[in-house]
Amino acid sequence: MSGLLALLDDVAAIAKVAAASVDDVVGQAAKAGSKVAGVVIDDAAVTPKYVTGFEPKRELPIIWKITRGSLFNKMVILLPALLMLNAFAPWIITPLLMLGGAYLCFEGAEKIFHWLYPHGDPHVEKDMSVGDPLHLEETRVKGAIKTDFILSAEIMTIILANIEADSFWFEAATLAFAGIAVTVFVYGTVALIVKMDDIGVWMAANGMTGLGRSLGRGLVRGMPVLLKVLTIVGTAAMLWVGGSIIIHGLDVMGAPWLYDEIHHIAVAVASGMSEGAGFVEWGITALLDGIFGLVLGMLLIPVVTRVIGPLIQKMTGAESAGH
């Protein structure tokens, strides 16, 4: 009996250690996942376009297909690849982060450029045409998963760079948990956004009270506004995160001038505040990082569209770079 009690005591101790490890994994994942806000918001804002033109009953199945593809990208391809790179060539993580940061700056700046100088893209318009629904669904899902791979690579690399791990397995568990959590959050939010107008229509038609019907009509009218707000916030966050990644990467690689200058400016502005100095310092830093990201992104637009894009088309035999 005493041996059984000792065994149970050991099991309880192991369970406590395991629970603490799970708490550490969740805490590290949450901390690291918070760094990918710009990519996540933009992903949630962009993805609903992939279900445009389909019957309502096909919207959730399409989102589920994209979600499975996103999990495959993160867990099967990116997770082992990034862990191997981090174990055997950790020096490459910062350049990869900076490459992803440059892509974020380009994406954000290109959106602003399109807002300032709107113009049509026949290839995008062709892609958004309904045509054959079955073929269109397959094409859209494949396109969404390819886009997701780029965004997932950025997300997973940013998360990995912010994990404070003592062991390979802890690092792997944290990265996997954060990757799955981000995927569930993004595509769960997308599913809610996509179906919210249907919920609003149902409430407007079947609400038991005037308040319920009014709320339904408000949901229908409010969804385009919400998507627009998400796009604006996502674009700003992309420029901020992208610029911050580049500036921090330069500091890590031995070129700290810009990082130090922005830090000094933020500290100088915040020092005159009697309250909220920390928030002001963060806000000034984010603003300057975002301005740098916008300038860099604008400079990258002609490089990507006139040099890199055509080169990739020539190498892959694609018709158009598209976006």
PDB file of C-alpha atoms in Angstrom:
ATOM      1  CA  MET A   1       0.000   0.000   0.000  1.00  0.00           C
ATOM      2  CA  SER A   2       2.826   2.371   0.849  1.00  0.00           C
ATOM      3  CA  GLY A   3       4.444   1.535  -2.504  1.00  0.00           C
ATOM      4  CA  LEU A   4       1.179   2.374  -4.302  1.00  0.00           C
ATOM      5  CA  LEU A   5       0.905   5.679  -2.437  1.00  0.00           C
ATOM      6  CA  ALA A   6       4.509   6.493  -3.335  1.00  0.00           C
ATOM      7  CA  LEU A   7       3.751   5.705  -6.979  1.00  0.00           C
ATOM      8  CA  LEU A   8       0.664   7.908  -6.937  1.00  0.00           C
ATOM      9  CA  ASP A   9       2.702  10.680  -5.331  1.00  0.00           C
ATOM     10  CA  ASP A  10       5.286  10.376  -8.121  1.00  0.00           C
ATOM     11  CA  VAL A  11       2.534  10.457 -10.731  1.00  0.00           C
ATOM     12  CA  ALA A  12       1.091  13.587  -9.114  1.00  0.00           C
ATOM     13  CA  ALA A  13       4.529  15.228  -9.135  1.00  0.00           C
ATOM     14  CA  ILE A  14       5.001  14.352 -12.814  1.00  0.00           C
ATOM     15  CA  ALA A  15       1.534  15.731 -13.577  1.00  0.00           C
ATOM     16  CA  LYS A  16       2.430  19.003 -11.838  1.00  0.00           C
ATOM     17  CA  VAL A  17       5.637  19.288 -13.870  1.00  0.00           C
ATOM     18  CA  ALA A  18       3.711  18.496 -17.062  1.00  0.00           C
ATOM     19  CA  ALA A  19       1.062  21.083 -16.192  1.00  0.00           C
ATOM     20  CA  ALA A  20       3.748  23.685 -15.544  1.00  0.00           C
ATOM     21  CA  SER A  21       5.349  22.820 -18.879  1.00  0.00           C
ATOM     22  CA  VAL A  22       2.008  23.247 -20.639  1.00  0.00           C
ATOM     23  CA  ASP A  23       1.572  26.613 -18.930  1.00  0.00           C
ATOM     24  CA  ASP A  24       5.063  27.609 -20.094  1.00  0.00           C
ATOM     25  CA  VAL A  25       4.294  26.506 -23.658  1.00  0.00           C
ATOM     26  CA  VAL A  26       1.011  28.451 -23.684  1.00  0.00           C
ATOM     27  CA  GLY A  27       2.647  31.524 -22.142  1.00  0.00           C
ATOM     28  CA  GLN A  28       5.559  31.481 -24.583  1.00  0.00           C
ATOM     29  CA  ALA A  29       3.185  30.881 -27.501  1.00  0.00           C
ATOM     30  CA  ALA A  30       0.979  33.811 -26.468  1.00  0.00           C
ATOM     31  CA  LYS A  31       3.990  36.094 -26.052  1.00  0.00           C
ATOM     32  CA  ALA A  32       5.483  35.093 -29.397  1.00  0.00           C
ATOM     33  CA  GLY A  33       2.111  35.103 -31.179  1.00  0.00           C
ATOM     34  CA  SER A  34       1.475  38.704 -30.167  1.00  0.00           C
ATOM     35  CA  LYS A  35       4.366  39.744 -32.417  1.00  0.00           C
ATOM     36  CA  VAL A  36       2.528  38.672 -35.580  1.00  0.00           C
ATOM     37  CA  ALA A  37      -0.453  41.039 -35.206  1.00  0.00           C
ATOM     38  CA  GLY A  38       0.127  42.780 -38.528  1.00  0.00           C
ATOM     39  CA  VAL A  39       0.205  39.593 -40.584  1.00  0.00           C
ATOM     40  CA  VAL A  40      -2.737  38.055 -38.723  1.00  0.00           C
ATOM     41  CA  ILE A  41      -5.008  41.094 -39.132  1.00  0.00           C
ATOM     42  CA  ASP A  42      -4.161  41.375 -42.812  1.00  0.00           C
ATOM     43  CA  ASP A  43      -4.752  37.645 -43.316  1.00  0.00           C
ATOM     44  CA  ALA A  44      -8.180  37.911 -41.674  1.00  0.00           C
ATOM     45  CA  ALA A  45      -9.036  40.927 -43.829  1.00  0.00           C
ATOM     46  CA  VAL A  46      -7.857  39.419 -47.124  1.00  0.00           C
ATOM     47  CA  THR A  47      -9.148  35.828 -46.876  1.00  0.00           C
ATOM     48  CA  PRO A  48     -12.914  36.565 -47.194  1.00  0.00           C
ATOM     49  CA  LYS A  49     -12.351  37.530 -50.850  1.00  0.00           C
ATOM     50  CA  TYR A  50     -11.746  33.856 -51.656  1.00  0.00           C
ATOM     51  CA  VAL A  51     -15.410  32.982 -51.024  1.00  0.00           C
ATOM     52  CA  THR A  52     -16.764  35.864 -53.121  1.00  0.00           C
ATOM     53  CA  GLY A  53     -19.289  34.679 -55.728  1.00  0.00           C
ATOM     54  CA  PHE A  54     -20.185  31.329 -54.124  1.00  0.00           C
ATOM     55  CA  GLU A  55     -23.461  30.082 -52.707  1.00  0.00           C
ATOM     56  CA  PRO A  56     -23.672  30.602 -48.923  1.00  0.00           C
ATOM     57  CA  LYS A  57     -23.654  26.833 -48.324  1.00  0.00           C
ATOM     58  CA  ARG A  58     -20.175  26.570 -49.937  1.00  0.00           C
ATOM     59  CA  GLU A  59     -18.553  29.367 -47.905  1.00  0.00           C
ATOM     60  CA  LEU A  60     -17.715  27.408 -44.744  1.00  0.00           C
ATOM     61  CA  PRO A  61     -16.513  24.281 -46.637  1.00  0.00           C
ATOM     62  CA  ILE A  62     -14.151  26.489 -48.663  1.00  0.00           C
ATOM     63  CA  ILE A  63     -12.815  28.154 -45.507  1.00  0.00           C
ATOM     64  CA  TRP A  64     -12.328  24.698 -43.958  1.00  0.00           C
ATOM     65  CA  LYS A  65     -10.307  23.563 -46.994  1.00  0.00           C
ATOM     66  CA  ILE A  66      -8.104  26.658 -46.709  1.00  0.00           C
ATOM     67  CA  THR A  67      -7.730  26.073 -42.949  1.00  0.00           C
ATOM     68  CA  ARG A  68      -6.529  22.492 -43.528  1.00  0.00           C
ATOM     69  CA  GLY A  69      -4.088  23.755 -46.146  1.00  0.00           C
ATOM     70  CA  SER A  70      -2.821  26.388 -43.731  1.00  0.00           C
ATOM     71  CA  LEU A  71      -2.267  23.800 -40.990  1.00  0.00           C
ATOM     72  CA  PHE A  72      -0.406  21.589 -43.481  1.00  0.00           C
ATOM     73  CA  ASN A  73       1.778  24.556 -44.470  1.00  0.00           C
ATOM     74  CA  LYS A  74       2.633  25.330 -40.852  1.00  0.00           C
ATOM     75  CA  MET A  75       2.882  21.901 -39.231  1.00  0.00           C
ATOM     76  CA  VAL A  76       4.206  19.663 -42.030  1.00  0.00           C
ATOM     77  CA  ILE A  77       6.402  22.008 -44.083  1.00  0.00           C
ATOM     78  CA  LEU A  78       7.376  25.111 -42.114  1.00  0.00           C
ATOM     79  CA  LEU A  79       7.644  23.725 -38.560  1.00  0.00           C
ATOM     80  CA  PRO A  80      10.335  21.083 -39.254  1.00  0.00           C
ATOM     81  CA  ALA A  81      12.129  23.308 -41.776  1.00  0.00           C
ATOM     82  CA  LEU A  82      12.391  26.265 -39.387  1.00  0.00           C
ATOM     83  CA  LEU A  83      13.388  24.081 -36.433  1.00  0.00           C
ATOM     84  CA  MET A  84      16.192  22.520 -38.489  1.00  0.00           C
ATOM     85  CA  LEU A  85      17.389  25.930 -39.635  1.00  0.00           C
ATOM     86  CA  ASN A  86      17.293  27.233 -36.077  1.00  0.00           C
ATOM     87  CA  ALA A  87      19.231  24.208 -34.826  1.00  0.00           C
ATOM     88  CA  PHE A  88      21.898  24.017 -37.543  1.00  0.00           C
ATOM     89  CA  ALA A  89      21.978  27.503 -39.114  1.00  0.00           C
ATOM     90  CA  PRO A  90      20.514  29.962 -36.575  1.00  0.00           C
ATOM     91  CA  TRP A  91      22.329  32.843 -38.255  1.00  0.00           C
ATOM     92  CA  ILE A  92      19.873  32.621 -41.163  1.00  0.00           C
ATOM     93  CA  ILE A  93      16.778  33.379 -39.025  1.00  0.00           C
ATOM     94  CA  THR A  94      17.428  37.145 -38.865  1.00  0.00           C
ATOM     95  CA  PRO A  95      17.890  37.482 -42.676  1.00  0.00           C
ATOM     96  CA  LEU A  96      14.729  35.417 -43.203  1.00  0.00           C
ATOM     97  CA  LEU A  97      12.863  37.679 -40.798  1.00  0.00           C
ATOM     98  CA  MET A  98      14.142  40.749 -42.638  1.00  0.00           C
ATOM     99  CA  LEU A  99      13.064  39.241 -45.968  1.00  0.00           C
ATOM    100  CA  GLY A 100       9.596  38.675 -44.531  1.00  0.00           C
ATOM    101  CA  GLY A 101       9.625  42.208 -43.108  1.00  0.00           C
ATOM    102  CA  ALA A 102      10.490  43.622 -46.528  1.00  0.00           C
ATOM    103  CA  TYR A 103       7.582  41.647 -48.002  1.00  0.00           C
ATOM    104  CA  LEU A 104       5.237  43.113 -45.382  1.00  0.00           C
ATOM    105  CA  CYS A 105       6.458  46.630 -46.213  1.00  0.00           C
ATOM    106  CA  PHE A 106       5.911  45.971 -49.919  1.00  0.00           C
ATOM    107  CA  GLU A 107       2.399  44.588 -49.318  1.00  0.00           C
ATOM    108  CA  GLY A 108       1.373  47.505 -47.114  1.00  0.00           C
ATOM    109  CA  ALA A 109       2.858  50.146 -49.421  1.00  0.00           C
ATOM    110  CA  GLU A 110       1.277  48.559 -52.488  1.00  0.00           C
ATOM    111  CA  LYS A 111      -2.162  48.713 -50.868  1.00  0.00           C
ATOM    112  CA  ILE A 112      -1.680  52.406 -50.122  1.00  0.00           C
ATOM    113  CA  PHE A 113      -0.434  52.968 -53.671  1.00  0.00           C
ATOM    114  CA  HIS A 114      -3.597  51.300 -55.034  1.00  0.00           C
ATOM    115  CA  TRP A 115      -5.749  53.490 -52.780  1.00  0.00           C
ATOM    116  CA  LEU A 116      -3.984  56.636 -53.986  1.00  0.00           C
ATOM    117  CA  TYR A 117      -3.858  55.594 -57.660  1.00  0.00           C
ATOM    118  CA  PRO A 118      -6.669  53.085 -58.245  1.00  0.00           C
ATOM    119  CA  HIS A 119      -6.366  51.001 -61.395  1.00  0.00           C
ATOM    120  CA  GLY A 120      -7.846  47.768 -62.649  1.00  0.00           C
ATOM    121  CA  ASP A 121      -5.972  44.498 -63.002  1.00  0.00           C
ATOM    122  CA  PRO A 122      -7.469  42.256 -65.718  1.00  0.00           C
ATOM    123  CA  HIS A 123      -5.844  39.153 -64.255  1.00  0.00           C
ATOM    124  CA  VAL A 124      -7.335  39.815 -60.822  1.00  0.00           C
ATOM    125  CA  GLU A 125     -10.742  40.556 -62.382  1.00  0.00           C
ATOM    126  CA  LYS A 126     -10.536  37.317 -64.357  1.00  0.00           C
ATOM    127  CA  ASP A 127      -9.666  35.420 -61.186  1.00  0.00           C
ATOM    128  CA  MET A 128     -12.634  36.949 -59.339  1.00  0.00           C
ATOM    129  CA  SER A 129     -15.096  36.036 -62.121  1.00  0.00           C
ATOM    130  CA  VAL A 130     -17.440  33.228 -61.058  1.00  0.00           C
ATOM    131  CA  GLY A 131     -17.402  31.170 -64.292  1.00  0.00           C
ATOM    132  CA  ASP A 132     -17.549  27.425 -63.516  1.00  0.00           C
ATOM    133  CA  PRO A 133     -18.240  27.261 -59.740  1.00  0.00           C
ATOM    134  CA  LEU A 134     -16.493  23.897 -59.204  1.00  0.00           C
ATOM    135  CA  HIS A 135     -13.371  24.910 -61.111  1.00  0.00           C
ATOM    136  CA  LEU A 136     -13.433  28.336 -59.475  1.00  0.00           C
ATOM    137  CA  GLU A 137     -13.645  26.782 -55.994  1.00  0.00           C
ATOM    138  CA  GLU A 138     -10.647  24.550 -56.661  1.00  0.00           C
ATOM    139  CA  THR A 139      -8.677  27.458 -58.134  1.00  0.00           C
ATOM    140  CA  ARG A 140      -9.543  29.805 -55.280  1.00  0.00           C
ATOM    141  CA  VAL A 141      -8.607  27.257 -52.611  1.00  0.00           C
ATOM    142  CA  LYS A 142      -5.254  26.560 -54.262  1.00  0.00           C
ATOM    143  CA  GLY A 143      -4.578  30.284 -54.607  1.00  0.00           C
ATOM    144  CA  ALA A 144      -5.529  30.934 -50.982  1.00  0.00           C
ATOM    145  CA  ILE A 145      -3.272  28.131 -49.723  1.00  0.00           C
ATOM    146  CA  LYS A 146      -0.336  29.461 -51.777  1.00  0.00           C
ATOM    147  CA  THR A 147      -0.877  32.948 -50.345  1.00  0.00           C
ATOM    148  CA  ASP A 148      -1.246  31.448 -46.888  1.00  0.00           C
ATOM    149  CA  PHE A 149       2.123  29.718 -47.248  1.00  0.00           C
ATOM    150  CA  ILE A 150       3.870  33.093 -47.583  1.00  0.00           C
ATOM    151  CA  LEU A 151       1.967  34.577 -44.652  1.00  0.00           C
ATOM    152  CA  SER A 152       2.467  31.411 -42.572  1.00  0.00           C
ATOM    153  CA  ALA A 153       6.212  31.479 -43.253  1.00  0.00           C
ATOM    154  CA  GLU A 154       6.332  35.041 -41.913  1.00  0.00           C
ATOM    155  CA  ILE A 155       4.159  34.166 -38.907  1.00  0.00           C
ATOM    156  CA  MET A 156       6.131  31.056 -37.955  1.00  0.00           C
ATOM    157  CA  THR A 157       9.510  32.762 -38.397  1.00  0.00           C
ATOM    158  CA  ILE A 158       8.453  35.738 -36.262  1.00  0.00           C
ATOM    159  CA  ILE A 159       7.091  33.407 -33.566  1.00  0.00           C
ATOM    160  CA  LEU A 160      10.264  31.278 -33.584  1.00  0.00           C
ATOM    161  CA  ALA A 161      12.462  34.351 -33.201  1.00  0.00           C
ATOM    162  CA  ASN A 162      10.509  35.374 -30.084  1.00  0.00           C
ATOM    163  CA  ILE A 163      10.479  32.011 -28.298  1.00  0.00           C
ATOM    164  CA  GLU A 164      12.713  31.769 -25.232  1.00  0.00           C
ATOM    165  CA  ALA A 165      13.329  28.019 -25.094  1.00  0.00           C
ATOM    166  CA  ASP A 166      15.857  25.879 -23.228  1.00  0.00           C
ATOM    167  CA  SER A 167      15.249  22.710 -25.210  1.00  0.00           C
ATOM    168  CA  PHE A 168      14.445  21.654 -28.754  1.00  0.00           C
ATOM    169  CA  TRP A 169      11.203  19.925 -27.781  1.00  0.00           C
ATOM    170  CA  PHE A 170       9.939  22.885 -25.762  1.00  0.00           C
ATOM    171  CA  GLU A 171      10.691  25.130 -28.727  1.00  0.00           C
ATOM    172  CA  ALA A 172       8.918  22.724 -31.096  1.00  0.00           C
ATOM    173  CA  ALA A 173       5.853  22.425 -28.837  1.00  0.00           C
ATOM    174  CA  THR A 174       5.600  26.198 -28.406  1.00  0.00           C
ATOM    175  CA  LEU A 175       5.958  26.866 -32.124  1.00  0.00           C
ATOM    176  CA  ALA A 176       3.370  24.195 -32.966  1.00  0.00           C
ATOM    177  CA  PHE A 177       0.897  25.468 -30.357  1.00  0.00           C
ATOM    178  CA  ALA A 178       1.291  29.084 -31.476  1.00  0.00           C
ATOM    179  CA  GLY A 179       0.961  28.121 -35.150  1.00  0.00           C
ATOM    180  CA  ILE A 180      -2.239  26.155 -34.536  1.00  0.00           C
ATOM    181  CA  ALA A 181      -3.675  28.895 -32.292  1.00  0.00           C
ATOM    182  CA  VAL A 182      -3.006  31.606 -34.903  1.00  0.00           C
ATOM    183  CA  THR A 183      -4.586  29.454 -37.638  1.00  0.00           C
ATOM    184  CA  VAL A 184      -7.704  28.754 -35.580  1.00  0.00           C
ATOM    185  CA  PHE A 185      -8.011  32.437 -34.661  1.00  0.00           C
ATOM    186  CA  VAL A 186      -7.548  33.697 -38.238  1.00  0.00           C
ATOM    187  CA  TYR A 187      -9.878  31.297 -40.012  1.00  0.00           C
ATOM    188  CA  GLY A 188     -12.387  31.213 -37.162  1.00  0.00           C
ATOM    189  CA  THR A 189     -12.572  34.995 -37.454  1.00  0.00           C
ATOM    190  CA  VAL A 190     -12.848  34.723 -41.240  1.00  0.00           C
ATOM    191  CA  ALA A 191     -15.717  32.233 -40.933  1.00  0.00           C
ATOM    192  CA  LEU A 192     -17.506  34.554 -38.501  1.00  0.00           C
ATOM    193  CA  ILE A 193     -17.010  37.560 -40.810  1.00  0.00           C
ATOM    194  CA  VAL A 194     -18.166  35.662 -43.889  1.00  0.00           C
ATOM    195  CA  LYS A 195     -21.341  34.352 -42.241  1.00  0.00           C
ATOM    196  CA  MET A 196     -22.157  37.486 -40.243  1.00  0.00           C
ATOM    197  CA  ASP A 197     -24.148  39.043 -43.078  1.00  0.00           C
ATOM    198  CA  ASP A 198     -26.190  35.814 -43.419  1.00  0.00           C
ATOM    199  CA  ILE A 199     -26.846  35.901 -39.681  1.00  0.00           C
ATOM    200  CA  GLY A 200     -27.894  39.545 -40.041  1.00  0.00           C
ATOM    201  CA  VAL A 201     -30.268  38.729 -42.913  1.00  0.00           C
ATOM    202  CA  TRP A 202     -31.854  35.914 -40.874  1.00  0.00           C
ATOM    203  CA  MET A 203     -32.245  38.167 -37.821  1.00  0.00           C
ATOM    204  CA  ALA A 204     -33.724  40.978 -39.922  1.00  0.00           C
ATOM    205  CA  ALA A 205     -36.290  38.597 -41.412  1.00  0.00           C
ATOM    206  CA  ASN A 206     -37.062  36.399 -38.387  1.00  0.00           C
ATOM    207  CA  GLY A 207     -36.296  38.519 -35.321  1.00  0.00           C
ATOM    208  CA  MET A 208     -38.921  38.248 -32.613  1.00  0.00           C
ATOM    209  CA  THR A 209     -38.520  41.893 -31.608  1.00  0.00           C
ATOM    210  CA  GLY A 210     -37.927  45.162 -33.375  1.00  0.00           C
ATOM    211  CA  LEU A 211     -34.576  45.440 -31.640  1.00  0.00           C
ATOM    212  CA  GLY A 212     -33.491  42.042 -32.971  1.00  0.00           C
ATOM    213  CA  ARG A 213     -34.547  42.903 -36.531  1.00  0.00           C
ATOM    214  CA  SER A 214     -32.769  46.266 -36.295  1.00  0.00           C
ATOM    215  CA  LEU A 215     -29.633  44.532 -35.033  1.00  0.00           C
ATOM    216  CA  GLY A 216     -29.797  42.163 -38.006  1.00  0.00           C
ATOM    217  CA  ARG A 217     -30.043  45.050 -40.466  1.00  0.00           C
ATOM    218  CA  GLY A 218     -27.155  46.740 -38.632  1.00  0.00           C
ATOM    219  CA  LEU A 219     -24.996  43.627 -39.081  1.00  0.00           C
ATOM    220  CA  VAL A 220     -25.684  43.553 -42.813  1.00  0.00           C
ATOM    221  CA  ARG A 221     -24.845  47.233 -43.214  1.00  0.00           C
ATOM    222  CA  GLY A 222     -21.879  47.064 -40.857  1.00  0.00           C
ATOM    223  CA  MET A 223     -19.913  44.175 -42.384  1.00  0.00           C
ATOM    224  CA  PRO A 224     -18.490  46.170 -45.344  1.00  0.00           C
ATOM    225  CA  VAL A 225     -17.405  48.860 -42.865  1.00  0.00           C
ATOM    226  CA  LEU A 226     -15.776  46.244 -40.627  1.00  0.00           C
ATOM    227  CA  LEU A 227     -13.867  44.763 -43.562  1.00  0.00           C
ATOM    228  CA  LYS A 228     -12.679  48.231 -44.564  1.00  0.00           C
ATOM    229  CA  VAL A 229     -11.541  48.972 -41.003  1.00  0.00           C
ATOM    230  CA  LEU A 230      -9.745  45.614 -40.833  1.00  0.00           C
ATOM    231  CA  THR A 231      -7.980  46.386 -44.091  1.00  0.00           C
ATOM    232  CA  ILE A 232      -6.820  49.806 -42.859  1.00  0.00           C
ATOM    233  CA  VAL A 233      -5.687  48.480 -39.476  1.00  0.00           C
ATOM    234  CA  GLY A 234      -4.024  45.485 -41.136  1.00  0.00           C
ATOM    235  CA  THR A 235      -2.151  47.700 -43.590  1.00  0.00           C
ATOM    236  CA  ALA A 236      -0.908  50.002 -40.835  1.00  0.00           C
ATOM    237  CA  ALA A 237       0.119  47.006 -38.731  1.00  0.00           C
ATOM    238  CA  MET A 238       1.964  45.431 -41.670  1.00  0.00           C
ATOM    239  CA  LEU A 239       4.018  48.595 -42.212  1.00  0.00           C
ATOM    240  CA  TRP A 240       4.733  48.905 -38.497  1.00  0.00           C
ATOM    241  CA  VAL A 241       5.695  45.234 -38.028  1.00  0.00           C
ATOM    242  CA  GLY A 242       7.638  45.081 -41.311  1.00  0.00           C
ATOM    243  CA  GLY A 243       9.565  48.265 -40.566  1.00  0.00           C
ATOM    244  CA  SER A 244      10.250  47.142 -37.002  1.00  0.00           C
ATOM    245  CA  ILE A 245      11.599  43.775 -38.202  1.00  0.00           C
ATOM    246  CA  ILE A 246      13.978  45.438 -40.682  1.00  0.00           C
ATOM    247  CA  ILE A 247      15.228  48.013 -38.163  1.00  0.00           C
ATOM    248  CA  HIS A 248      15.728  45.421 -35.424  1.00  0.00           C
ATOM    249  CA  GLY A 249      17.435  43.091 -37.908  1.00  0.00           C
ATOM    250  CA  LEU A 250      19.884  45.810 -38.896  1.00  0.00           C
ATOM    251  CA  ASP A 251      20.663  46.336 -35.214  1.00  0.00           C
ATOM    252  CA  VAL A 252      21.287  42.615 -34.684  1.00  0.00           C
ATOM    253  CA  MET A 253      23.527  42.459 -37.772  1.00  0.00           C
ATOM    254  CA  GLY A 254      25.740  45.294 -36.539  1.00  0.00           C
ATOM    255  CA  ALA A 255      24.088  48.396 -38.028  1.00  0.00           C
ATOM    256  CA  PRO A 256      22.298  49.925 -35.005  1.00  0.00           C
ATOM    257  CA  TRP A 257      22.164  53.576 -36.125  1.00  0.00           C
ATOM    258  CA  LEU A 258      18.516  53.699 -37.199  1.00  0.00           C
ATOM    259  CA  TYR A 259      17.347  51.591 -34.248  1.00  0.00           C
ATOM    260  CA  ASP A 260      19.203  53.840 -31.801  1.00  0.00           C
ATOM    261  CA  GLU A 261      17.948  57.061 -33.411  1.00  0.00           C
ATOM    262  CA  ILE A 262      14.309  55.973 -33.266  1.00  0.00           C
ATOM    263  CA  HIS A 263      14.753  54.854 -29.659  1.00  0.00           C
ATOM    264  CA  HIS A 264      16.319  58.191 -28.688  1.00  0.00           C
ATOM    265  CA  ILE A 265      13.539  60.191 -30.386  1.00  0.00           C
ATOM    266  CA  ALA A 266      10.823  58.110 -28.691  1.00  0.00           C
ATOM    267  CA  VAL A 267      12.479  58.457 -25.278  1.00  0.00           C
ATOM    268  CA  ALA A 268      12.947  62.210 -25.751  1.00  0.00           C
ATOM    269  CA  VAL A 269       9.265  62.731 -26.648  1.00  0.00           C
ATOM    270  CA  ALA A 270       8.020  60.484 -23.832  1.00  0.00           C
ATOM    271  CA  SER A 271      10.259  62.125 -21.212  1.00  0.00           C
ATOM    272  CA  GLY A 272       8.100  65.260 -21.318  1.00  0.00           C
ATOM    273  CA  MET A 273       4.971  63.310 -20.359  1.00  0.00           C
ATOM    274  CA  SER A 274       3.875  63.186 -16.747  1.00  0.00           C
ATOM    275  CA  GLU A 275       1.580  60.204 -17.380  1.00  0.00           C
ATOM    276  CA  GLY A 276       1.595  57.418 -19.959  1.00  0.00           C
ATOM    277  CA  ALA A 277       5.255  57.879 -20.900  1.00  0.00           C
ATOM    278  CA  GLY A 278       5.637  54.192 -21.692  1.00  0.00           C
ATOM    279  CA  PHE A 279       2.667  54.191 -24.051  1.00  0.00           C
ATOM    280  CA  VAL A 280       3.847  57.380 -25.769  1.00  0.00           C
ATOM    281  CA  GLU A 281       7.325  55.906 -26.242  1.00  0.00           C
ATOM    282  CA  TRP A 282       5.816  52.759 -27.775  1.00  0.00           C
ATOM    283  CA  GLY A 283       3.511  54.847 -30.012  1.00  0.00           C
ATOM    284  CA  ILE A 284       6.320  57.060 -31.320  1.00  0.00           C
ATOM    285  CA  THR A 285       8.488  53.999 -31.982  1.00  0.00           C
ATOM    286  CA  ALA A 286       5.648  52.244 -33.834  1.00  0.00           C
ATOM    287  CA  LEU A 287       4.900  55.397 -35.854  1.00  0.00           C
ATOM    288  CA  LEU A 288       8.524  55.853 -36.937  1.00  0.00           C
ATOM    289  CA  ASP A 289       8.871  52.147 -37.687  1.00  0.00           C
ATOM    290  CA  GLY A 290       5.734  52.383 -39.816  1.00  0.00           C
ATOM    291  CA  ILE A 291       6.978  55.459 -41.697  1.00  0.00           C
ATOM    292  CA  PHE A 292      10.233  53.640 -42.445  1.00  0.00           C
ATOM    293  CA  GLY A 293       8.231  50.602 -43.570  1.00  0.00           C
ATOM    294  CA  LEU A 294       6.112  52.761 -45.894  1.00  0.00           C
ATOM    295  CA  VAL A 295       9.159  54.435 -47.477  1.00  0.00           C
ATOM    296  CA  LEU A 296      10.917  51.100 -47.940  1.00  0.00           C
ATOM    297  CA  GLY A 297       7.767  49.514 -49.349  1.00  0.00           C
ATOM    298  CA  MET A 298       7.285  52.329 -51.876  1.00  0.00           C
ATOM    299  CA  LEU A 299      10.896  51.876 -53.007  1.00  0.00           C
ATOM    300  CA  LEU A 300      10.317  48.145 -53.371  1.00  0.00           C
ATOM    301  CA  ILE A 301       7.196  48.472 -55.561  1.00  0.00           C
ATOM    302  CA  PRO A 302       9.057  49.137 -58.859  1.00  0.00           C
ATOM    303  CA  VAL A 303      11.742  46.594 -57.949  1.00  0.00           C
ATOM    304  CA  VAL A 304       9.185  43.834 -57.297  1.00  0.00           C
ATOM    305  CA  THR A 305       6.783  44.655 -60.141  1.00  0.00           C
ATOM    306  CA  ARG A 306       9.366  45.390 -62.845  1.00  0.00           C
ATOM    307  CA  VAL A 307      12.302  43.171 -61.920  1.00  0.00           C
ATOM    308  CA  ILE A 308      11.501  40.385 -59.446  1.00  0.00           C
ATOM    309  CA  GLY A 309       7.952  39.695 -60.713  1.00  0.00           C
ATOM    310  CA  PRO A 310       8.891  39.350 -64.420  1.00  0.00           C
ATOM    311  CA  LEU A 311      11.917  37.250 -63.439  1.00  0.00           C
ATOM    312  CA  ILE A 312       9.744  34.839 -61.465  1.00  0.00           C
ATOM    313  CA  GLN A 313       7.274  34.693 -64.372  1.00  0.00           C
ATOM    314  CA  LYS A 314      10.069  33.831 -66.771  1.00  0.00           C
ATOM    315  CA  MET A 315      11.442  31.140 -64.457  1.00  0.00           C
ATOM    316  CA  THR A 316       8.055  29.560 -63.693  1.00  0.00           C
ATOM    317  CA  GLY A 317       6.366  30.181 -67.036  1.00  0.00           C
ATOM    318  CA  ALA A 318       3.470  31.988 -65.349  1.00  0.00           C
ATOM    319  CA  GLU A 319       1.329  34.384 -67.324  1.00  0.00           C
ATOM    320  CA  SER A 320       1.354  37.190 -64.818  1.00  0.00           C
ATOM    321  CA  ALA A 321       2.685  38.084 -61.422  1.00  0.00           C
ATOM    322  CA  GLY A 322      -0.828  38.921 -60.234  1.00  0.00           C
ATOM    323  CA  HIS A 323      -0.944  39.812 -56.554  1.00  0.00           C
TER     324      HIS A 323
END
